[in-house]
Amino acid sequence: HIQEVAEEAQATSKMSEAELRQIIEKTNAAAAEALSAAQVALWAEVIAAMGTVASVLAAWVGWKMDDSQLPEELQVPSGDSLPPELKRTPPEASRMRSIARDA
């Protein structure tokens, strides 16, 4: 009777060992999938950060292209401070108007 109990206990331990091995394999597979998902999330964040940097750079370049950011010598003066030569209508403009009327 003792040998039967010992054999039954040994069979139960082997069965538990097999079940434990299956559980460990499933756990390893789940850990590998979680690692893969974390890597995908990390790369998604890296790409999003690159997009953010590109957006900030584009905004900075746009701001630097604004007239207010130009050096004084490159800024276009307002209408009041233009020299008289630039305020007059070009002579070709009146000639072009007369040609357009005649056509």
mmCIF file of C-alpha atoms in Angstrom:
data_model
loop_
_atom_site.group_PDB
_atom_site.id
_atom_site.type_symbol
_atom_site.label_atom_id
_atom_site.label_comp_id
_atom_site.label_asym_id
_atom_site.label_seq_id
_atom_site.Cartn_x
_atom_site.Cartn_y
_atom_site.Cartn_z
ATOM 1 C CA HIS A 1 0.000 0.000 0.000
ATOM 2 C CA ILE A 2 2.875 2.387 0.779
ATOM 3 C CA GLN A 3 4.417 1.761 -2.629
ATOM 4 C CA GLU A 4 1.106 2.567 -4.339
ATOM 5 C CA VAL A 5 0.874 5.863 -2.462
ATOM 6 C CA ALA A 6 4.486 6.645 -3.342
ATOM 7 C CA GLU A 7 3.873 5.870 -7.031
ATOM 8 C CA GLU A 8 0.713 7.995 -6.996
ATOM 9 C CA ALA A 9 2.602 10.867 -5.364
ATOM 10 C CA GLN A 10 5.388 10.543 -7.948
ATOM 11 C CA ALA A 11 2.844 10.540 -10.813
ATOM 12 C CA THR A 12 1.164 13.603 -9.323
ATOM 13 C CA SER A 13 4.504 15.396 -9.005
ATOM 14 C CA LYS A 14 5.378 14.572 -12.634
ATOM 15 C CA MET A 15 1.979 15.854 -13.706
ATOM 16 C CA SER A 16 2.487 19.016 -11.661
ATOM 17 C CA GLU A 17 5.946 19.381 -13.178
ATOM 18 C CA ALA A 18 4.468 19.177 -16.685
ATOM 19 C CA GLU A 19 1.744 21.675 -15.795
ATOM 20 C CA LEU A 20 4.331 23.968 -14.250
ATOM 21 C CA ARG A 21 6.459 23.734 -17.402
ATOM 22 C CA GLN A 22 3.418 24.675 -19.510
ATOM 23 C CA ILE A 23 2.665 27.621 -17.241
ATOM 24 C CA ILE A 24 6.277 28.819 -17.454
ATOM 25 C CA GLU A 25 6.218 28.518 -21.266
ATOM 26 C CA LYS A 26 2.974 30.519 -21.445
ATOM 27 C CA THR A 27 4.437 33.110 -19.093
ATOM 28 C CA ASN A 28 7.594 33.417 -21.214
ATOM 29 C CA ALA A 29 5.503 33.824 -24.366
ATOM 30 C CA ALA A 30 3.412 36.525 -22.687
ATOM 31 C CA ALA A 31 6.555 38.315 -21.509
ATOM 32 C CA ALA A 32 7.995 38.224 -25.040
ATOM 33 C CA GLU A 33 4.765 39.690 -26.442
ATOM 34 C CA ALA A 34 4.777 42.414 -23.776
ATOM 35 C CA LEU A 35 8.389 43.263 -24.633
ATOM 36 C CA SER A 36 7.497 43.479 -28.321
ATOM 37 C CA ALA A 37 4.567 45.786 -27.540
ATOM 38 C CA ALA A 38 6.816 47.971 -25.388
ATOM 39 C CA GLN A 39 9.343 48.253 -28.216
ATOM 40 C CA VAL A 40 6.615 49.316 -30.641
ATOM 41 C CA ALA A 41 5.385 51.915 -28.145
ATOM 42 C CA LEU A 42 8.918 53.214 -27.643
ATOM 43 C CA TRP A 43 9.492 53.661 -31.382
ATOM 44 C CA ALA A 44 6.106 55.352 -31.729
ATOM 45 C CA GLU A 45 7.169 57.850 -29.057
ATOM 46 C CA VAL A 46 10.524 58.428 -30.790
ATOM 47 C CA ILE A 47 8.743 59.179 -34.071
ATOM 48 C CA ALA A 48 6.274 61.475 -32.286
ATOM 49 C CA ALA A 49 9.159 63.335 -30.640
ATOM 50 C CA MET A 50 10.823 63.802 -34.036
ATOM 51 C CA GLY A 51 7.559 65.254 -35.367
ATOM 52 C CA THR A 52 7.391 67.634 -32.426
ATOM 53 C CA VAL A 53 10.952 68.815 -33.021
ATOM 54 C CA ALA A 54 10.214 69.320 -36.724
ATOM 55 C CA SER A 55 7.095 71.345 -35.876
ATOM 56 C CA VAL A 56 8.968 73.565 -33.438
ATOM 57 C CA LEU A 57 11.734 74.080 -36.013
ATOM 58 C CA ALA A 58 9.184 74.981 -38.710
ATOM 59 C CA ALA A 59 7.507 77.475 -36.381
ATOM 60 C CA TRP A 60 10.866 79.043 -35.501
ATOM 61 C CA VAL A 61 11.822 79.354 -39.178
ATOM 62 C CA GLY A 62 8.429 80.914 -39.932
ATOM 63 C CA TRP A 63 8.887 83.379 -37.088
ATOM 64 C CA LYS A 64 12.370 84.282 -38.335
ATOM 65 C CA MET A 65 10.928 84.898 -41.819
ATOM 66 C CA ASP A 66 8.481 87.462 -40.438
ATOM 67 C CA ASP A 67 9.199 91.084 -41.410
ATOM 68 C CA SER A 68 9.619 92.067 -37.773
ATOM 69 C CA GLN A 69 12.611 89.713 -37.458
ATOM 70 C CA LEU A 70 14.499 91.123 -40.456
ATOM 71 C CA PRO A 71 17.492 93.393 -39.853
ATOM 72 C CA GLU A 72 16.710 97.107 -40.208
ATOM 73 C CA GLU A 73 18.473 97.421 -43.576
ATOM 74 C CA LEU A 74 16.323 94.632 -45.081
ATOM 75 C CA GLN A 75 12.935 95.801 -43.820
ATOM 76 C CA VAL A 76 10.543 97.371 -46.309
ATOM 77 C CA PRO A 77 9.745 100.919 -45.198
ATOM 78 C CA SER A 78 6.170 102.017 -44.629
ATOM 79 C CA GLY A 79 4.433 104.225 -47.234
ATOM 80 C CA ASP A 80 5.234 107.483 -45.443
ATOM 81 C CA SER A 81 8.966 106.936 -45.384
ATOM 82 C CA LEU A 82 9.296 105.861 -49.029
ATOM 83 C CA PRO A 83 11.370 108.128 -51.260
ATOM 84 C CA PRO A 84 9.367 110.199 -53.786
ATOM 85 C CA GLU A 85 10.682 108.147 -56.726
ATOM 86 C CA LEU A 86 8.929 105.089 -55.392
ATOM 87 C CA LYS A 87 5.654 106.926 -54.747
ATOM 88 C CA ARG A 88 5.257 108.004 -58.410
ATOM 89 C CA THR A 89 3.528 105.792 -60.967
ATOM 90 C CA PRO A 90 6.035 104.343 -63.419
ATOM 91 C CA PRO A 91 5.906 105.969 -66.894
ATOM 92 C CA GLU A 92 5.390 102.590 -68.542
ATOM 93 C CA ALA A 93 2.195 102.051 -66.525
ATOM 94 C CA SER A 94 0.371 104.988 -68.135
ATOM 95 C CA ARG A 95 1.553 103.888 -71.591
ATOM 96 C CA MET A 96 0.366 100.326 -70.928
ATOM 97 C CA ARG A 97 -3.043 101.635 -69.805
ATOM 98 C CA SER A 98 -3.449 103.589 -73.040
ATOM 99 C CA ILE A 99 -2.483 100.508 -75.097
ATOM 100 C CA ALA A 100 -5.001 98.424 -73.189
ATOM 101 C CA ARG A 101 -7.743 101.013 -73.810
ATOM 102 C CA ASP A 102 -6.983 101.145 -77.546
ATOM 103 C CA ALA A 103 -7.155 97.376 -77.933
#
